[in-house]
Short mmCIF file of C-alpha atoms in Angstrom, two decimals:
data_model
loop_
_atom_site.label_atom_id
_atom_site.label_comp_id
_atom_site.label_asym_id
_atom_site.label_seq_id
_atom_site.Cartn_x
_atom_site.Cartn_y
_atom_site.Cartn_z
CA UNK A 242 5.93 -14.39 -7.48
CA UNK A 243 7.24 -13.51 -10.87
CA UNK A 244 5.12 -13.14 -13.94
CA UNK A 245 6.44 -14.24 -17.26
CA UNK A 246 5.30 -13.03 -20.61
CA UNK A 247 3.97 -15.79 -22.81
CA UNK A 248 5.57 -15.70 -26.24
CA UNK A 249 3.17 -14.61 -28.95
CA UNK A 250 0.84 -12.72 -26.60
CA UNK A 251 0.64 -8.95 -26.21
CA UNK A 252 1.73 -7.52 -22.86
CA UNK A 253 -1.32 -5.65 -21.49
CA UNK A 254 0.18 -4.62 -18.19
CA UNK A 255 -0.04 -0.90 -17.36
CA UNK A 256 3.36 0.64 -17.35
CA UNK A 257 4.12 3.52 -15.01
CA UNK A 258 6.19 6.17 -16.81
CA UNK A 259 9.48 6.85 -15.16
CA UNK A 260 9.83 10.39 -13.84
CA UNK A 261 11.91 12.88 -15.80
CA UNK A 262 15.28 13.38 -14.18
CA UNK A 263 15.60 16.83 -12.62
CA UNK A 264 18.47 18.66 -14.23
CA UNK A 265 21.48 19.30 -12.10
CA UNK A 266 21.61 22.95 -11.18
CA UNK A 267 25.35 22.91 -11.65
CA UNK A 268 24.88 22.09 -15.32
CA UNK A 269 22.50 24.98 -15.99
CA UNK A 270 24.27 27.85 -17.66
CA UNK A 271 22.34 31.11 -17.79
CA UNK A 272 23.18 33.70 -20.44
CA UNK A 273 23.36 36.29 -17.67
CA UNK A 274 23.97 36.42 -13.94
CA UNK A 275 21.76 38.35 -11.56
CA UNK A 276 23.37 40.11 -8.66
CA UNK A 277 20.81 40.82 -5.98
CA UNK A 278 21.10 43.87 -3.83
CA UNK A 279 23.43 45.73 -6.16
CA UNK A 280 22.69 49.44 -6.48
CA UNK A 281 23.98 51.69 -9.22
CA UNK A 282 25.16 55.12 -8.13
CA UNK A 283 25.43 58.05 -10.49
CA UNK A 284 28.90 59.40 -11.00
CA UNK A 285 30.12 63.00 -11.05
CA UNK A 286 29.65 63.22 -14.82
CA UNK A 287 25.95 62.33 -14.53
CA UNK A 288 25.41 64.98 -11.87
CA UNK A 289 27.26 67.55 -13.96
CA UNK A 290 25.11 66.81 -17.02
CA UNK A 291 21.91 67.00 -14.96
CA UNK A 292 22.92 70.33 -13.44
CA UNK A 293 23.89 71.67 -16.87
CA UNK A 294 20.53 70.60 -18.33
CA UNK A 295 18.65 72.21 -15.43
CA UNK A 296 20.55 75.49 -15.75
CA UNK A 297 20.04 75.55 -19.52
CA UNK A 298 16.30 74.98 -19.11
CA UNK A 299 15.75 77.45 -16.26
CA UNK A 300 17.99 80.30 -17.41
CA UNK A 301 15.52 81.72 -20.01
CA UNK A 302 12.83 81.93 -17.32
CA UNK A 303 15.27 83.56 -14.90
CA UNK A 304 16.37 86.08 -17.52
CA UNK A 305 12.73 86.90 -18.29
CA UNK A 306 12.15 87.66 -14.61
CA UNK A 307 15.32 89.77 -14.42
CA UNK A 308 14.40 91.77 -17.52
CA UNK A 309 10.83 92.23 -16.30
CA UNK A 310 12.03 93.65 -12.99
CA UNK A 311 14.27 96.40 -14.43
CA UNK A 312 13.76 99.39 -16.70
CA UNK A 313 14.37 99.49 -20.44
CA UNK A 314 17.72 101.27 -20.21
CA UNK A 315 19.25 98.61 -17.97
CA UNK A 316 17.98 95.75 -20.13
CA UNK A 317 19.63 97.12 -23.27
CA UNK A 318 22.94 98.08 -21.67
CA UNK A 319 26.17 96.11 -22.01
CA UNK A 320 26.77 94.01 -20.01
CA UNK A 321 23.13 93.26 -19.18
CA UNK A 322 22.01 92.90 -15.55
CA UNK A 323 21.99 89.45 -13.99
CA UNK A 324 20.17 90.27 -10.75
CA UNK A 325 16.46 91.15 -10.40
CA UNK A 326 15.56 94.82 -10.07
CA UNK A 327 12.90 96.65 -8.03
CA UNK A 328 10.35 97.27 -10.81
CA UNK A 329 8.80 93.82 -11.21
CA UNK A 330 5.29 94.55 -9.93
CA UNK A 331 5.27 97.97 -11.59
CA UNK A 332 6.06 96.46 -15.00
CA UNK A 333 3.57 93.62 -14.48
CA UNK A 334 0.80 96.12 -13.73
CA UNK A 335 1.73 98.22 -16.77
CA UNK A 336 1.76 95.18 -19.06
CA UNK A 337 -1.57 94.03 -17.62
CA UNK A 338 -3.21 97.33 -18.52
CA UNK A 339 -1.50 98.06 -21.85
CA UNK A 340 -2.07 94.61 -23.38
CA UNK A 341 -5.48 93.82 -21.81
CA UNK A 342 -3.97 90.71 -20.26
CA UNK A 343 -7.09 89.88 -18.26
CA UNK A 344 -9.16 89.41 -21.42
CA UNK A 345 -6.28 87.61 -23.12
CA UNK A 346 -5.82 85.17 -20.23
CA UNK A 347 -9.52 84.33 -20.22
CA UNK A 348 -9.54 83.75 -23.98
CA UNK A 349 -6.40 81.63 -23.81
CA UNK A 350 -7.87 79.41 -21.08
CA UNK A 351 -11.08 78.95 -23.09
CA UNK A 352 -9.26 78.20 -26.35
CA UNK A 353 -6.52 75.96 -24.93
CA UNK A 354 -8.83 74.09 -22.55
CA UNK A 355 -11.47 73.38 -25.19
CA UNK A 356 -8.93 72.28 -27.79
CA UNK A 357 -7.06 70.05 -25.31
CA UNK A 358 -10.20 68.28 -24.03
CA UNK A 359 -11.62 67.75 -27.53
CA UNK A 360 -8.30 66.56 -28.92
CA UNK A 361 -7.83 64.00 -26.14
CA UNK A 362 -11.39 62.69 -26.54
CA UNK A 363 -11.37 62.40 -30.34
CA UNK A 364 -7.79 61.12 -30.50
CA UNK A 365 -8.50 58.38 -27.94
CA UNK A 366 -11.64 57.29 -29.78
CA UNK A 367 -9.91 57.25 -33.16
CA UNK A 368 -6.78 55.65 -31.72
CA UNK A 369 -8.84 52.83 -30.22
CA UNK A 370 -10.60 52.27 -33.54
CA UNK A 371 -7.35 52.17 -35.52
CA UNK A 372 -5.59 50.00 -32.94
CA UNK A 373 -8.14 47.35 -31.94
CA UNK A 374 -11.19 47.43 -34.22
CA UNK A 375 -11.32 45.58 -37.52
CA UNK A 376 -13.13 47.33 -40.35
CA UNK A 377 -12.75 47.74 -44.09
CA UNK A 378 -10.39 50.49 -45.19
CA UNK A 379 -8.71 50.89 -41.80
CA UNK A 380 -5.17 51.02 -43.14
CA UNK A 381 -6.14 53.42 -45.92
CA UNK A 382 -7.79 55.80 -43.46
CA UNK A 383 -4.79 55.62 -41.14
CA UNK A 384 -2.49 56.44 -44.04
CA UNK A 385 -4.63 59.45 -44.94
CA UNK A 386 -4.57 60.67 -41.33
CA UNK A 387 -0.79 60.38 -41.18
CA UNK A 388 -0.52 62.05 -44.59
CA UNK A 389 -2.28 65.17 -43.31
CA UNK A 390 0.70 65.78 -41.02
CA UNK A 391 2.84 66.36 -44.12
CA UNK A 392 0.72 69.31 -45.30
CA UNK A 393 2.07 72.71 -44.17
CA UNK A 394 -0.57 74.56 -42.13
CA UNK A 395 0.10 77.75 -44.08
CA UNK A 396 -1.57 76.24 -47.14
CA UNK A 397 -4.94 76.09 -45.37
CA UNK A 398 -4.96 79.66 -44.04
CA UNK A 399 -6.93 81.24 -46.90
CA UNK A 400 -9.59 78.46 -47.17
CA UNK A 401 -10.00 78.40 -43.39
CA UNK A 402 -10.34 82.17 -43.19
CA UNK A 403 -13.01 82.18 -45.92
CA UNK A 404 -14.84 79.28 -44.27
CA UNK A 405 -14.87 80.96 -40.86
CA UNK A 406 -16.12 84.19 -42.44
CA UNK A 407 -18.94 82.35 -44.22
CA UNK A 408 -19.98 80.76 -40.91
CA UNK A 409 -20.06 84.16 -39.23
CA UNK A 410 -17.20 83.33 -36.87
CA UNK A 411 -14.79 86.01 -38.07
CA UNK A 412 -12.80 87.67 -35.25
CA UNK A 413 -14.39 85.30 -32.71
CA UNK A 414 -13.02 82.45 -30.59
CA UNK A 415 -14.85 79.64 -32.48
CA UNK A 416 -12.73 80.53 -35.51
CA UNK A 417 -9.65 79.50 -33.51
CA UNK A 418 -11.17 76.51 -31.70
CA UNK A 419 -13.03 74.49 -34.33
CA UNK A 420 -10.27 74.08 -36.96
CA UNK A 421 -7.99 72.46 -34.35
CA UNK A 422 -10.37 70.19 -32.44
CA UNK A 423 -8.88 67.04 -34.01
CA UNK A 424 -5.14 66.42 -34.23
CA UNK A 425 -3.60 63.86 -36.56
CA UNK A 426 -0.56 63.71 -34.30
CA UNK A 427 -2.81 62.95 -31.33
CA UNK A 428 -4.62 60.18 -33.20
CA UNK A 429 -1.36 58.54 -34.22
CA UNK A 430 0.07 58.93 -30.69
CA UNK A 431 -2.94 57.29 -29.02
CA UNK A 432 -3.06 54.55 -31.64
CA UNK A 433 0.57 53.60 -31.03
CA UNK A 434 0.08 53.65 -27.26
CA UNK A 435 -3.01 51.43 -27.32
CA UNK A 436 -1.37 48.94 -29.68
CA UNK A 437 1.36 48.33 -27.09
CA UNK A 438 -0.48 48.85 -23.78
CA UNK A 439 -3.91 47.31 -24.44
CA UNK A 440 -3.92 43.49 -24.79
CA UNK A 441 -6.35 41.97 -27.25
CA UNK A 442 -7.45 39.53 -24.54
CA UNK A 443 -9.13 42.36 -22.62
CA UNK A 444 -11.14 43.35 -25.68
CA UNK A 445 -12.15 39.74 -26.32
CA UNK A 446 -13.16 39.30 -22.67
CA UNK A 447 -15.40 42.33 -22.95
CA UNK A 448 -16.97 40.93 -26.11
CA UNK A 449 -17.64 37.62 -24.38
CA UNK A 450 -19.38 39.45 -21.54
CA UNK A 451 -21.68 41.11 -24.07
CA UNK A 452 -20.19 44.61 -23.96
CA UNK A 453 -20.50 46.77 -27.06
CA UNK A 454 -17.72 48.98 -28.41
CA UNK A 455 -18.64 52.10 -26.43
CA UNK A 456 -18.88 50.08 -23.21
CA UNK A 457 -15.47 48.54 -23.89
CA UNK A 458 -14.07 51.99 -24.55
CA UNK A 459 -15.48 53.39 -21.31
CA UNK A 460 -14.67 50.45 -19.00
CA UNK A 461 -11.48 49.01 -20.50
CA UNK A 462 -9.78 51.47 -22.84
CA UNK A 463 -10.03 54.64 -20.74
CA UNK A 464 -8.38 53.19 -17.59
CA UNK A 465 -5.49 51.86 -19.67
CA UNK A 466 -5.11 55.04 -21.73
CA UNK A 467 -5.10 57.55 -18.85
CA UNK A 468 -1.31 58.06 -18.77
CA UNK A 469 -1.16 58.76 -22.50
CA UNK A 470 -4.23 60.98 -22.27
CA UNK A 471 -2.57 63.07 -19.55
CA UNK A 472 0.54 63.52 -21.67
CA UNK A 473 -1.49 64.41 -24.76
CA UNK A 474 -3.59 66.88 -22.77
CA UNK A 475 -0.54 68.75 -21.48
CA UNK A 476 1.18 68.85 -24.88
CA UNK A 477 -1.98 70.03 -26.65
CA UNK A 478 -2.79 72.62 -23.98
CA UNK A 479 0.70 74.14 -24.10
CA UNK A 480 0.69 74.15 -27.92
CA UNK A 481 -2.71 75.84 -28.09
CA UNK A 482 -1.69 78.32 -25.38
CA UNK A 483 1.44 79.35 -27.29
CA UNK A 484 -0.08 79.29 -30.78
CA UNK A 485 0.34 82.64 -32.52
CA UNK A 486 0.00 82.24 -36.28
CA UNK A 487 -3.67 81.32 -36.72
CA UNK A 488 -5.07 83.33 -33.76
CA UNK A 489 -3.22 86.41 -35.06
CA UNK A 490 -5.07 86.05 -38.38
CA UNK A 491 -8.46 84.96 -37.04
CA UNK A 492 -8.77 87.37 -34.08
CA UNK A 493 -8.50 91.12 -33.66
CA UNK A 494 -6.82 93.15 -30.94
CA UNK A 495 -10.10 93.59 -29.04
CA UNK A 496 -10.46 89.83 -28.48
CA UNK A 497 -6.91 88.41 -28.34
CA UNK A 498 -5.18 85.44 -26.83
CA UNK A 499 -1.92 85.80 -24.90
CA UNK A 500 0.50 85.65 -27.90
CA UNK A 501 -1.65 88.10 -29.87
CA UNK A 502 -1.92 90.47 -26.90
CA UNK A 503 1.86 90.53 -26.50
CA UNK A 504 2.19 92.10 -29.96
CA UNK A 505 0.55 95.23 -28.57
CA UNK A 506 3.49 95.69 -26.22
CA UNK A 507 5.97 95.58 -29.11
CA UNK A 508 4.08 98.06 -31.30
CA UNK A 509 5.55 101.50 -31.88
CA UNK A 510 8.92 102.93 -32.82
CA UNK A 511 10.53 102.42 -29.40
CA UNK A 512 10.09 99.00 -27.81
CA UNK A 513 10.12 98.70 -24.05
CA UNK A 514 11.92 95.39 -23.56
CA UNK A 515 11.17 95.25 -19.84
CA UNK A 516 7.45 95.69 -20.54
CA UNK A 517 7.52 92.95 -23.17
CA UNK A 518 9.28 90.60 -20.75
CA UNK A 519 6.72 91.41 -18.06
CA UNK A 520 3.92 90.46 -20.45
CA UNK A 521 5.72 87.25 -21.39
CA UNK A 522 6.10 86.43 -17.70
CA UNK A 523 2.37 86.94 -17.17
CA UNK A 524 1.66 84.58 -20.04
CA UNK A 525 4.03 81.93 -18.68
CA UNK A 526 2.96 81.91 -15.03
CA UNK A 527 -0.35 80.02 -15.59
CA UNK A 528 1.49 77.18 -17.32
CA UNK A 529 4.05 76.98 -14.53
CA UNK A 530 1.32 77.01 -11.90
CA UNK A 531 -0.56 74.23 -13.70
CA UNK A 532 2.51 72.04 -13.84
CA UNK A 533 3.32 72.68 -10.16
CA UNK A 534 -0.22 71.69 -9.13
CA UNK A 535 -0.71 68.70 -11.45
CA UNK A 536 2.89 67.75 -12.19
CA UNK A 537 3.04 64.89 -9.69
CA UNK A 538 -0.15 63.30 -11.05
CA UNK A 539 1.06 63.65 -14.63
CA UNK A 540 4.51 62.21 -13.95
CA UNK A 541 2.97 59.42 -11.87
CA UNK A 542 0.61 58.56 -14.71
CA UNK A 543 3.48 58.50 -17.18
CA UNK A 544 5.51 56.18 -14.95
CA UNK A 545 2.49 53.94 -14.38
CA UNK A 546 1.94 53.65 -18.10
CA UNK A 547 5.61 52.91 -18.69
CA UNK A 548 5.55 50.07 -16.12
CA UNK A 549 2.36 48.59 -17.58
CA UNK A 550 3.67 48.84 -21.12
#
């Protein structure tokens, strides 16, 4: 039975939309072609460059060990020795006693550890505020923070020294720790990381659930920021460990850090190069040991953050 449409009347029948034709796969042209199962192998040039970079990085440490294991006459001769000598432990013991390395190592661990922990905490808090919070004057404050990186640290030596003396911290470890608890570089680094790695949807979801800013920071920001925090901790710790300029001014020889203590080995008219290298080796071993113990966790955190980002 066929139905005819009466002229002059509106057709009220429900029309079923025709399905969209599925495009022919042969007509699809992708801008690229994926080749599954293809593996890229490094060529001889890549291996040569990697070996050259490894030798260039490890040779200074090897030369330090060679110089620390010989006597002063062999270190200064031409050509210099390239194989370790028999006096390594003797020179290490002499450097330990002459430079008070035990006290210096303790002070360096206290200074570098405190500065690294405080810098990571404050930089993560400030980076989260500059990256995800909306408040008046945010861009101006961020510009001021970045602008402080342009000021040479030598300009603040005299005011800092007078301030530490007025506080009664002269020749003491707080004079080295407190001026460097906050790092503008760390704030900018964490801010840039959180802008890329932390989606705004996570912050909004926390707000919907009734979480305040500190709760969001503890439950959402910290898990995302752990890779960057690990990197910032290592960089700050190594920088504080190797810092010489301000600790040399703020501390005396009775309460030194590692770089300040090494100056005692170079004092005098005749410098014992093997003794200086032994002291430098003692100051480097804790950093190497730390990286050997925690290197896998740090590299894994960096790779995890790179994949998430």
